[in-house]
Structure formats: structure tokens, C-alpha cells
């Protein structure tokens, strides 16, 4: 079921160097996970765009509580922003969770 290897990244602030100048932060690897990435079908994509949503795909992973909207996903060389908190599965609520993904929008300065 979870057949796509993805990388979750988190943003690490840069801080300041020894002279007090700001060091630019960067995206760094947080975890590599197995997931199922499903692109939105054309009609769902059109509907999402009509609602000014940037969601282009869904990502299903095994249940975990440490992934959030401050992170991004790398899959097949493409960058996706995480647009939603975890949506629990319909069964027990703790086997899988699903996230809505947007197309490559870095939220950090």
C-alpha cells in the first residue's frame, strides 16, 4: 500500500555567525518514510483551484504525531508543502494518517 519513498524536511533557522550577522536557514532532512502519494483528479483539482486552494495531492503514511504543516515533502525530485494537519483514517484512527499537499511553496523567509 505505502509504495513511495519520501523525505520529510523541516526548516532549521540559521542563527548568527561570530560577527553577529544573520545566517540564512535551510531545509534539512527530518525523516525518510514510506507513503502513498495520490495526485488529485482533474475535477478535484479544478474544484480546489476554484476555492483558491493550493492542494494538489494527498499523502498517506503510517500514523505518527510528529509531522506538521511547518514541514515539506520531497518525492521524485518534487517539493510539496504540507497544507493540513493529519487527517485520521476511517478505521481505528491510529493506523494511517493523511495529509493534503500543495505544490512546492516554501513558507519560510
GROMACS .gro file of N, CA, C and O in nm:
model
  436
    1UNK      N    1   0.082  -0.120   0.000
    1UNK     CA    2   0.000   0.000   0.000
    1UNK      C    3   0.087   0.126   0.000
    1UNK      O    4   0.070   0.212  -0.083
    2UNK      N    5   0.178   0.137   0.095
    2UNK     CA    6   0.265   0.254   0.102
    2UNK      C    7   0.390   0.226   0.020
    2UNK      O    8   0.487   0.171   0.069
    3UNK      N    9   0.387   0.264  -0.107
    3UNK     CA   10   0.489   0.221  -0.202
    3UNK      C   11   0.583   0.332  -0.248
    3UNK      O   12   0.670   0.309  -0.332
    4UNK      N   13   0.567   0.453  -0.197
    4UNK     CA   14   0.651   0.565  -0.239
    4UNK      C   15   0.746   0.604  -0.126
    4UNK      O   16   0.703   0.626  -0.014
    5UNK      N   17   0.874   0.614  -0.159
    5UNK     CA   18   0.974   0.656  -0.059
    5UNK      C   19   0.982   0.808  -0.063
    5UNK      O   20   1.012   0.867  -0.167
    6UNK      N   21   0.953   0.872   0.048
    6UNK     CA   22   0.954   1.017   0.054
    6UNK      C   23   1.053   1.065   0.160
    6UNK      O   24   1.095   0.988   0.246
    7UNK      N   25   1.088   1.191   0.151
    7UNK     CA   26   1.171   1.255   0.253
    7UNK      C   27   1.091   1.370   0.312
    7UNK      O   28   1.039   1.454   0.239
    8UNK      N   29   1.081   1.371   0.443
    8UNK     CA   30   1.019   1.483   0.514
    8UNK      C   31   1.133   1.577   0.555
    8UNK      O   32   1.234   1.532   0.608
    9UNK      N   33   1.116   1.704   0.528
    9UNK     CA   34   1.217   1.803   0.566
    9UNK      C   35   1.156   1.903   0.664
    9UNK      O   36   1.036   1.930   0.660
   10UNK      N   37   1.241   1.958   0.750
   10UNK     CA   38   1.198   2.065   0.838
   10UNK      C   39   1.296   2.181   0.822
   10UNK      O   40   1.409   2.163   0.779
   11UNK      N   41   1.248   2.300   0.853
   11UNK     CA   42   1.328   2.421   0.835
   11UNK      C   43   1.408   2.446   0.960
   11UNK      O   44   1.355   2.447   1.071
   12UNK      N   45   1.538   2.465   0.943
   12UNK     CA   46   1.627   2.493   1.056
   12UNK      C   47   1.676   2.637   1.042
   12UNK      O   48   1.738   2.672   0.941
   13UNK      N   49   1.645   2.717   1.142
   13UNK     CA   50   1.687   2.857   1.140
   13UNK      C   51   1.839   2.865   1.146
   13UNK      O   52   1.905   2.780   1.206
   14UNK      N   53   1.894   2.968   1.085
   14UNK     CA   54   2.038   2.979   1.075
   14UNK      C   55   2.108   3.039   1.196
   14UNK      O   56   2.222   3.008   1.223
   15UNK      N   57   2.043   3.127   1.267
   15UNK     CA   58   2.108   3.191   1.381
   15UNK      C   59   2.199   3.305   1.338
   15UNK      O   60   2.177   3.371   1.237
   16UNK      N   61   2.309   3.325   1.410
   16UNK     CA   62   2.403   3.434   1.380
   16UNK      C   63   2.546   3.381   1.383
   16UNK      O   64   2.578   3.291   1.460
   17UNK      N   65   2.632   3.440   1.299
   17UNK     CA   66   2.773   3.400   1.298
   17UNK      C   67   2.849   3.474   1.408
   17UNK      O   68   2.791   3.552   1.484
   18UNK      N   69   2.982   3.453   1.417
   18UNK     CA   70   3.061   3.512   1.525
   18UNK      C   71   3.065   3.665   1.519
   18UNK      O   72   3.095   3.730   1.619
   19UNK      N   73   3.035   3.725   1.402
   19UNK     CA   74   3.032   3.871   1.390
   19UNK      C   75   2.892   3.927   1.411
   19UNK      O   76   2.871   4.047   1.396
   20UNK      N   77   2.796   3.841   1.440
   20UNK     CA   78   2.660   3.887   1.466
   20UNK      C   79   2.572   3.898   1.343
   20UNK      O   80   2.459   3.944   1.352
   21UNK      N   81   2.624   3.856   1.226
   21UNK     CA   82   2.544   3.860   1.105
   21UNK      C   83   2.453   3.738   1.099
   21UNK      O   84   2.492   3.628   1.137
   22UNK      N   85   2.333   3.762   1.048
   22UNK     CA   86   2.236   3.654   1.040
   22UNK      C   87   2.279   3.551   0.935
   22UNK      O   88   2.320   3.585   0.825
   23UNK      N   89   2.270   3.423   0.973
   23UNK     CA   90   2.298   3.312   0.881
   23UNK      C   91   2.164   3.263   0.830
   23UNK      O   92   2.072   3.238   0.909
   24UNK      N   93   2.154   3.247   0.700
   24UNK     CA   94   2.029   3.202   0.640
   24UNK      C   95   1.999   3.058   0.682
   24UNK      O   96   2.088   2.973   0.687
   25UNK      N   97   1.873   3.032   0.714
   25UNK     CA   98   1.832   2.897   0.749
   25UNK      C   99   1.819   2.809   0.625
   25UNK      O  100   1.833   2.857   0.513
   26UNK      N  101   1.789   2.682   0.647
   26UNK     CA  102   1.777   2.590   0.534
   26UNK      C  103   1.684   2.474   0.568
   26UNK      O  104   1.661   2.443   0.684
   27UNK      N  105   1.634   2.411   0.462
   27UNK     CA  106   1.554   2.289   0.478
   27UNK      C  107   1.650   2.173   0.497
   27UNK      O  108   1.744   2.157   0.420
   28UNK      N  109   1.624   2.090   0.598
   28UNK     CA  110   1.709   1.975   0.624
   28UNK      C  111   1.623   1.851   0.642
   28UNK      O  112   1.508   1.859   0.686
   29UNK      N  113   1.684   1.735   0.610
   29UNK     CA  114   1.610   1.610   0.620
   29UNK      C  115   1.570   1.583   0.765
   29UNK      O  116   1.649   1.596   0.857
   30UNK      N  117   1.443   1.544   0.781
   30UNK     CA  118   1.391   1.508   0.913
   30UNK      C  119   1.374   1.356   0.922
   30UNK      O  120   1.424   1.293   1.013
   31UNK      N  121   1.302   1.298   0.825
   31UNK     CA  122   1.279   1.153   0.823
   31UNK      C  123   1.259   1.108   0.680
   31UNK      O  124   1.211   1.183   0.596
   32UNK      N  125   1.294   0.981   0.653
   32UNK     CA  126   1.253   0.917   0.529
   32UNK      C  127   1.146   0.816   0.566
   32UNK      O  128   1.161   0.741   0.662
   33UNK      N  129   1.035   0.820   0.494
   33UNK     CA  130   0.920   0.736   0.526
   33UNK      C  131   0.864   0.671   0.400
   33UNK      O  132   0.887   0.718   0.289
   34UNK      N  133   0.786   0.565   0.420
   34UNK     CA  134   0.707   0.507   0.312
   34UNK      C  135   0.572   0.575   0.314
   34UNK      O  136   0.514   0.599   0.421
   35UNK      N  137   0.522   0.609   0.197
   35UNK     CA  138   0.395   0.680   0.186
   35UNK      C  139   0.324   0.638   0.059
   35UNK      O  140   0.382   0.570  -0.026
   36UNK      N  141   0.201   0.678   0.047
   36UNK     CA  142   0.128   0.667  -0.079
   36UNK      C  143   0.087   0.808  -0.117
   36UNK      O  144   0.012   0.874  -0.045
   37UNK      N  145   0.141   0.856  -0.228
   37UNK     CA  146   0.108   0.989  -0.279
   37UNK      C  147   0.004   0.972  -0.390
   37UNK      O  148   0.025   0.895  -0.484
   38UNK      N  149  -0.106   1.042  -0.378
   38UNK     CA  150  -0.212   1.035  -0.477
   38UNK      C  151  -0.240   1.176  -0.528
   38UNK      O  152  -0.277   1.264  -0.449
   39UNK      N  153  -0.219   1.196  -0.657
   39UNK     CA  154  -0.250   1.327  -0.716
   39UNK      C  155  -0.400   1.345  -0.723
   39UNK      O  156  -0.475   1.248  -0.741
   40UNK      N  157  -0.445   1.470  -0.707
   40UNK     CA  158  -0.588   1.496  -0.721
   40UNK      C  159  -0.630   1.473  -0.865
   40UNK      O  160  -0.556   1.504  -0.958
   41UNK      N  161  -0.747   1.419  -0.883
   41UNK     CA  162  -0.802   1.401  -1.017
   41UNK      C  163  -0.838   1.539  -1.074
   41UNK      O  164  -0.856   1.634  -1.000
   42UNK      N  165  -0.846   1.548  -1.204
   42UNK     CA  166  -0.867   1.676  -1.271
   42UNK      C  167  -0.986   1.753  -1.214
   42UNK      O  168  -0.976   1.873  -1.187
   43UNK      N  169  -1.100   1.686  -1.194
   43UNK     CA  170  -1.218   1.759  -1.145
   43UNK      C  171  -1.196   1.810  -1.003
   43UNK      O  172  -1.241   1.917  -0.967
   44UNK      N  173  -1.125   1.732  -0.918
   44UNK     CA  174  -1.096   1.777  -0.782
   44UNK      C  175  -0.999   1.894  -0.784
   44UNK      O  176  -1.010   1.987  -0.704
   45UNK      N  177  -0.903   1.890  -0.877
   45UNK     CA  178  -0.805   1.997  -0.889
   45UNK      C  179  -0.873   2.127  -0.932
   45UNK      O  180  -0.846   2.233  -0.876
   46UNK      N  181  -0.963   2.118  -1.027
   46UNK     CA  182  -1.037   2.236  -1.074
   46UNK      C  183  -1.121   2.293  -0.960
   46UNK      O  184  -1.124   2.413  -0.937
   47UNK      N  185  -1.186   2.205  -0.884
   47UNK     CA  186  -1.265   2.249  -0.770
   47UNK      C  187  -1.178   2.316  -0.665
   47UNK      O  188  -1.214   2.420  -0.609
   48UNK      N  189  -1.062   2.257  -0.638
   48UNK     CA  190  -0.970   2.315  -0.539
   48UNK      C  191  -0.922   2.452  -0.584
   48UNK      O  192  -0.914   2.546  -0.505
   49UNK      N  193  -0.891   2.465  -0.715
   49UNK     CA  194  -0.845   2.593  -0.766
   49UNK      C  195  -0.956   2.698  -0.759
   49UNK      O  196  -0.930   2.815  -0.731
   50UNK      N  197  -1.079   2.656  -0.781
   50UNK     CA  198  -1.192   2.749  -0.773
   50UNK      C  199  -1.206   2.802  -0.631
   50UNK      O  200  -1.249   2.915  -0.609
   51UNK      N  201  -1.169   2.721  -0.533
   51UNK     CA  202  -1.175   2.763  -0.393
   51UNK      C  203  -1.044   2.827  -0.348
   51UNK      O  204  -1.021   2.844  -0.229
   52UNK      N  205  -0.957   2.856  -0.442
   52UNK     CA  206  -0.826   2.917  -0.417
   52UNK      C  207  -0.740   2.831  -0.325
   52UNK      O  208  -0.661   2.881  -0.246
   53UNK      N  209  -0.757   2.701  -0.336
   53UNK     CA  210  -0.676   2.607  -0.258
   53UNK      C  211  -0.553   2.572  -0.339
   53UNK      O  212  -0.555   2.568  -0.461
   54UNK      N  213  -0.442   2.546  -0.270
   54UNK     CA  214  -0.320   2.507  -0.339
   54UNK      C  215  -0.297   2.357  -0.332
   54UNK      O  216  -0.193   2.308  -0.371
   55UNK      N  217  -0.394   2.282  -0.283
   55UNK     CA  218  -0.380   2.137  -0.266
   55UNK      C  219  -0.375   2.069  -0.402
   55UNK      O  220  -0.461   2.091  -0.487
   56UNK      N  221  -0.271   1.986  -0.423
   56UNK     CA  222  -0.257   1.914  -0.549
   56UNK      C  223  -0.249   1.763  -0.530
   56UNK      O  224  -0.260   1.688  -0.626
   57UNK      N  225  -0.231   1.717  -0.405
   57UNK     CA  226  -0.216   1.574  -0.381
   57UNK      C  227  -0.246   1.540  -0.236
   57UNK      O  228  -0.258   1.629  -0.151
   58UNK      N  229  -0.259   1.410  -0.211
   58UNK     CA  230  -0.274   1.359  -0.075
   58UNK      C  231  -0.158   1.266  -0.045
   58UNK      O  232  -0.108   1.198  -0.135
   59UNK      N  233  -0.117   1.262   0.079
   59UNK     CA  234  -0.009   1.173   0.123
   59UNK      C  235  -0.061   1.091   0.240
   59UNK      O  236  -0.105   1.146   0.341
   60UNK      N  237  -0.058   0.959   0.225
   60UNK     CA  238  -0.097   0.870   0.334
   60UNK      C  239   0.028   0.805   0.389
   60UNK      O  240   0.111   0.754   0.314
   61UNK      N  241   0.045   0.809   0.521
   61UNK     CA  242   0.159   0.746   0.588
   61UNK      C  243   0.107   0.669   0.709
   61UNK      O  244  -0.008   0.684   0.749
   62UNK      N  245   0.194   0.583   0.764
   62UNK     CA  246   0.157   0.519   0.889
   62UNK      C  247   0.142   0.627   0.995
   62UNK      O  248   0.213   0.727   0.995
   63UNK      N  249   0.049   0.605   1.086
   63UNK     CA  250   0.016   0.704   1.188
   63UNK      C  251   0.139   0.749   1.266
   63UNK      O  252   0.219   0.669   1.310
   64UNK      N  253   0.154   0.878   1.277
   64UNK     CA  254   0.256   0.939   1.362
   64UNK      C  255   0.212   1.079   1.397
   64UNK      O  256   0.131   1.138   1.327
   65UNK      N  257   0.268   1.133   1.504
   65UNK     CA  258   0.224   1.263   1.553
   65UNK      C  259   0.328   1.373   1.537
   65UNK      O  260   0.305   1.485   1.581
   66UNK      N  261   0.440   1.343   1.472
   66UNK     CA  262   0.549   1.442   1.465
   66UNK      C  263   0.559   1.514   1.331
   66UNK      O  264   0.650   1.592   1.310
   67UNK      N  265   0.465   1.494   1.241
   67UNK     CA  266   0.466   1.561   1.110
   67UNK      C  267   0.363   1.675   1.116
   67UNK      O  268   0.252   1.656   1.163
   68UNK      N  269   0.401   1.794   1.066
   68UNK     CA  270   0.309   1.908   1.075
   68UNK      C  271   0.325   2.000   0.954
   68UNK      O  272   0.407   1.977   0.867
   69UNK      N  273   0.246   2.106   0.953
   69UNK     CA  274   0.241   2.197   0.838
   69UNK      C  275   0.363   2.286   0.825
   69UNK      O  276   0.375   2.361   0.728
   70UNK      N  277   0.455   2.281   0.920
   70UNK     CA  278   0.581   2.356   0.908
   70UNK      C  279   0.685   2.279   0.828
   70UNK      O  280   0.796   2.327   0.808
   71UNK      N  281   0.650   2.158   0.785
   71UNK     CA  282   0.744   2.071   0.714
   71UNK      C  283   0.708   2.064   0.567
   71UNK      O  284   0.604   2.114   0.524
   72UNK      N  285   0.797   2.003   0.488
   72UNK     CA  286   0.769   1.982   0.347
   72UNK      C  287   0.810   1.841   0.308
   72UNK      O  288   0.884   1.774   0.380
   73UNK      N  289   0.760   1.797   0.193
   73UNK     CA  290   0.780   1.660   0.145
   73UNK      C  291   0.854   1.664   0.013
   73UNK      O  292   0.820   1.744  -0.075
   74UNK      N  293   0.955   1.578  -0.001
   74UNK     CA  294   1.025   1.563  -0.128
   74UNK      C  295   0.992   1.423  -0.181
   74UNK      O  296   1.008   1.324  -0.111
   75UNK      N  297   0.941   1.419  -0.304
   75UNK     CA  298   0.907   1.292  -0.369
   75UNK      C  299   0.936   1.305  -0.518
   75UNK      O  300   0.889   1.400  -0.582
   76UNK      N  301   1.014   1.214  -0.569
   76UNK     CA  302   1.051   1.214  -0.712
   76UNK      C  303   1.109   1.349  -0.755
   76UNK      O  304   1.077   1.400  -0.862
   77UNK      N  305   1.188   1.410  -0.669
   77UNK     CA  306   1.250   1.537  -0.703
   77UNK      C  307   1.158   1.658  -0.695
   77UNK      O  308   1.199   1.770  -0.724
   78UNK      N  309   1.033   1.636  -0.655
   78UNK     CA  310   0.937   1.746  -0.643
   78UNK      C  311   0.919   1.782  -0.496
   78UNK      O  312   0.924   1.696  -0.410
   79UNK      N  313   0.895   1.909  -0.471
   79UNK     CA  314   0.875   1.957  -0.335
   79UNK      C  315   0.728   1.990  -0.315
   79UNK      O  316   0.668   2.059  -0.396
   80UNK      N  317   0.672   1.939  -0.206
   80UNK     CA  318   0.533   1.965  -0.171
   80UNK      C  319   0.528   2.027  -0.031
   80UNK      O  320   0.598   1.983   0.059
   81UNK      N  321   0.444   2.127  -0.014
   81UNK     CA  322   0.420   2.182   0.120
   81UNK      C  323   0.307   2.101   0.184
   81UNK      O  324   0.217   2.052   0.115
   82UNK      N  325   0.312   2.086   0.314
   82UNK     CA  326   0.206   2.016   0.387
   82UNK      C  327   0.100   2.119   0.422
   82UNK      O  328   0.127   2.215   0.495
   83UNK      N  329  -0.021   2.101   0.368
   83UNK     CA  330  -0.127   2.201   0.379
   83UNK      C  331  -0.230   2.172   0.488
   83UNK      O  332  -0.319   2.254   0.511
   84UNK      N  333  -0.221   2.055   0.552
   84UNK     CA  334  -0.321   2.023   0.655
   84UNK      C  335  -0.255   1.949   0.769
   84UNK      O  336  -0.149   1.888   0.752
   85UNK      N  337  -0.318   1.955   0.884
   85UNK     CA  338  -0.280   1.867   0.993
   85UNK      C  339  -0.319   1.725   0.953
   85UNK      O  340  -0.395   1.706   0.857
   86UNK      N  341  -0.272   1.627   1.026
   86UNK     CA  342  -0.303   1.488   0.994
   86UNK      C  343  -0.453   1.463   1.002
   86UNK      O  344  -0.519   1.504   1.096
   87UNK      N  345  -0.505   1.397   0.899
   87UNK     CA  346  -0.644   1.353   0.898
   87UNK      C  347  -0.642   1.205   0.933
   87UNK      O  348  -0.578   1.125   0.864
   88UNK      N  349  -0.709   1.166   1.040
   88UNK     CA  350  -0.707   1.026   1.085
   88UNK      C  351  -0.778   0.936   0.985
   88UNK      O  352  -0.867   0.978   0.913
   89UNK      N  353  -0.738   0.807   0.985
   89UNK     CA  354  -0.803   0.711   0.896
   89UNK      C  355  -0.945   0.683   0.946
   89UNK      O  356  -0.981   0.714   1.059
   90UNK      N  357  -1.024   0.621   0.861
   90UNK     CA  358  -1.164   0.597   0.893
   90UNK      C  359  -1.184   0.474   0.979
   90UNK      O  360  -1.296   0.449   1.024
   91UNK      N  361  -1.080   0.395   0.999
   91UNK     CA  362  -1.097   0.272   1.075
   91UNK      C  363  -1.079   0.300   1.224
   91UNK      O  364  -1.172   0.342   1.290
   92UNK      N  365  -0.960   0.281   1.276
   92UNK     CA  366  -0.938   0.299   1.419
   92UNK      C  367  -0.885   0.436   1.453
   92UNK      O  368  -0.880   0.472   1.569
   93UNK      N  369  -0.840   0.511   1.354
   93UNK     CA  370  -0.785   0.643   1.379
   93UNK      C  371  -0.637   0.643   1.412
   93UNK      O  372  -0.578   0.747   1.429
   94UNK      N  373  -0.576   0.525   1.423
   94UNK     CA  374  -0.433   0.523   1.457
   94UNK      C  375  -0.352   0.423   1.375
   94UNK      O  376  -0.249   0.375   1.422
   95UNK      N  377  -0.397   0.390   1.255
   95UNK     CA  378  -0.317   0.306   1.166
   95UNK      C  379  -0.248   0.393   1.062
   95UNK      O  380  -0.128   0.387   1.044
   96UNK      N  381  -0.327   0.477   0.994
   96UNK     CA  382  -0.275   0.567   0.892
   96UNK      C  383  -0.318   0.709   0.925
   96UNK      O  384  -0.413   0.731   0.999
   97UNK      N  385  -0.250   0.805   0.863
   97UNK     CA  386  -0.300   0.942   0.862
   97UNK      C  387  -0.271   0.999   0.724
   97UNK      O  388  -0.180   0.956   0.654
   98UNK      N  389  -0.354   1.093   0.685
   98UNK     CA  390  -0.346   1.152   0.552
   98UNK      C  391  -0.322   1.302   0.565
   98UNK      O  392  -0.380   1.367   0.652
   99UNK      N  393  -0.236   1.353   0.478
   99UNK     CA  394  -0.207   1.496   0.474
   99UNK      C  395  -0.241   1.548   0.335
   99UNK      O  396  -0.221   1.478   0.236
  100UNK      N  397  -0.287   1.671   0.327
  100UNK     CA  398  -0.309   1.737   0.198
  100UNK      C  399  -0.182   1.811   0.162
  100UNK      O  400  -0.123   1.879   0.247
  101UNK      N  401  -0.139   1.797   0.037
  101UNK     CA  402  -0.013   1.856  -0.007
  101UNK      C  403  -0.035   1.965  -0.111
  101UNK      O  404  -0.119   1.951  -0.200
  102UNK      N  405   0.042   2.071  -0.101
  102UNK     CA  406   0.042   2.177  -0.201
  102UNK      C  407   0.170   2.168  -0.282
  102UNK      O  408   0.266   2.101  -0.244
  103UNK      N  409   0.174   2.235  -0.394
  103UNK     CA  410   0.289   2.228  -0.483
  103UNK      C  411   0.398   2.326  -0.442
  103UNK      O  412   0.382   2.445  -0.456
  104UNK      N  413   0.504   2.275  -0.385
  104UNK     CA  414   0.630   2.344  -0.362
  104UNK      C  415   0.630   2.486  -0.314
  104UNK      O  416   0.702   2.568  -0.369
  105UNK      N  417   0.555   2.520  -0.213
  105UNK     CA  418   0.554   2.656  -0.164
  105UNK      C  419   0.629   2.663  -0.031
  105UNK      O  420   0.578   2.619   0.070
  106UNK      N  421   0.750   2.716  -0.035
  106UNK     CA  422   0.824   2.729   0.090
  106UNK      C  423   0.762   2.842   0.171
  106UNK      O  424   0.739   2.950   0.120
  107UNK      N  425   0.736   2.816   0.298
  107UNK     CA  426   0.669   2.913   0.383
  107UNK      C  427   0.768   2.999   0.460
  107UNK      O  428   0.727   3.089   0.529
  108UNK      N  429   0.894   2.967   0.454
  108UNK     CA  430   0.993   3.040   0.537
  108UNK      C  431   1.060   3.147   0.454
  108UNK      O  432   1.075   3.138   0.334
  109UNK      N  433   1.105   3.250   0.520
  109UNK     CA  434   1.169   3.363   0.453
  109UNK      C  435   1.307   3.324   0.406
  109UNK      O  436   1.380   3.257   0.466
   0.00000   0.00000   0.00000
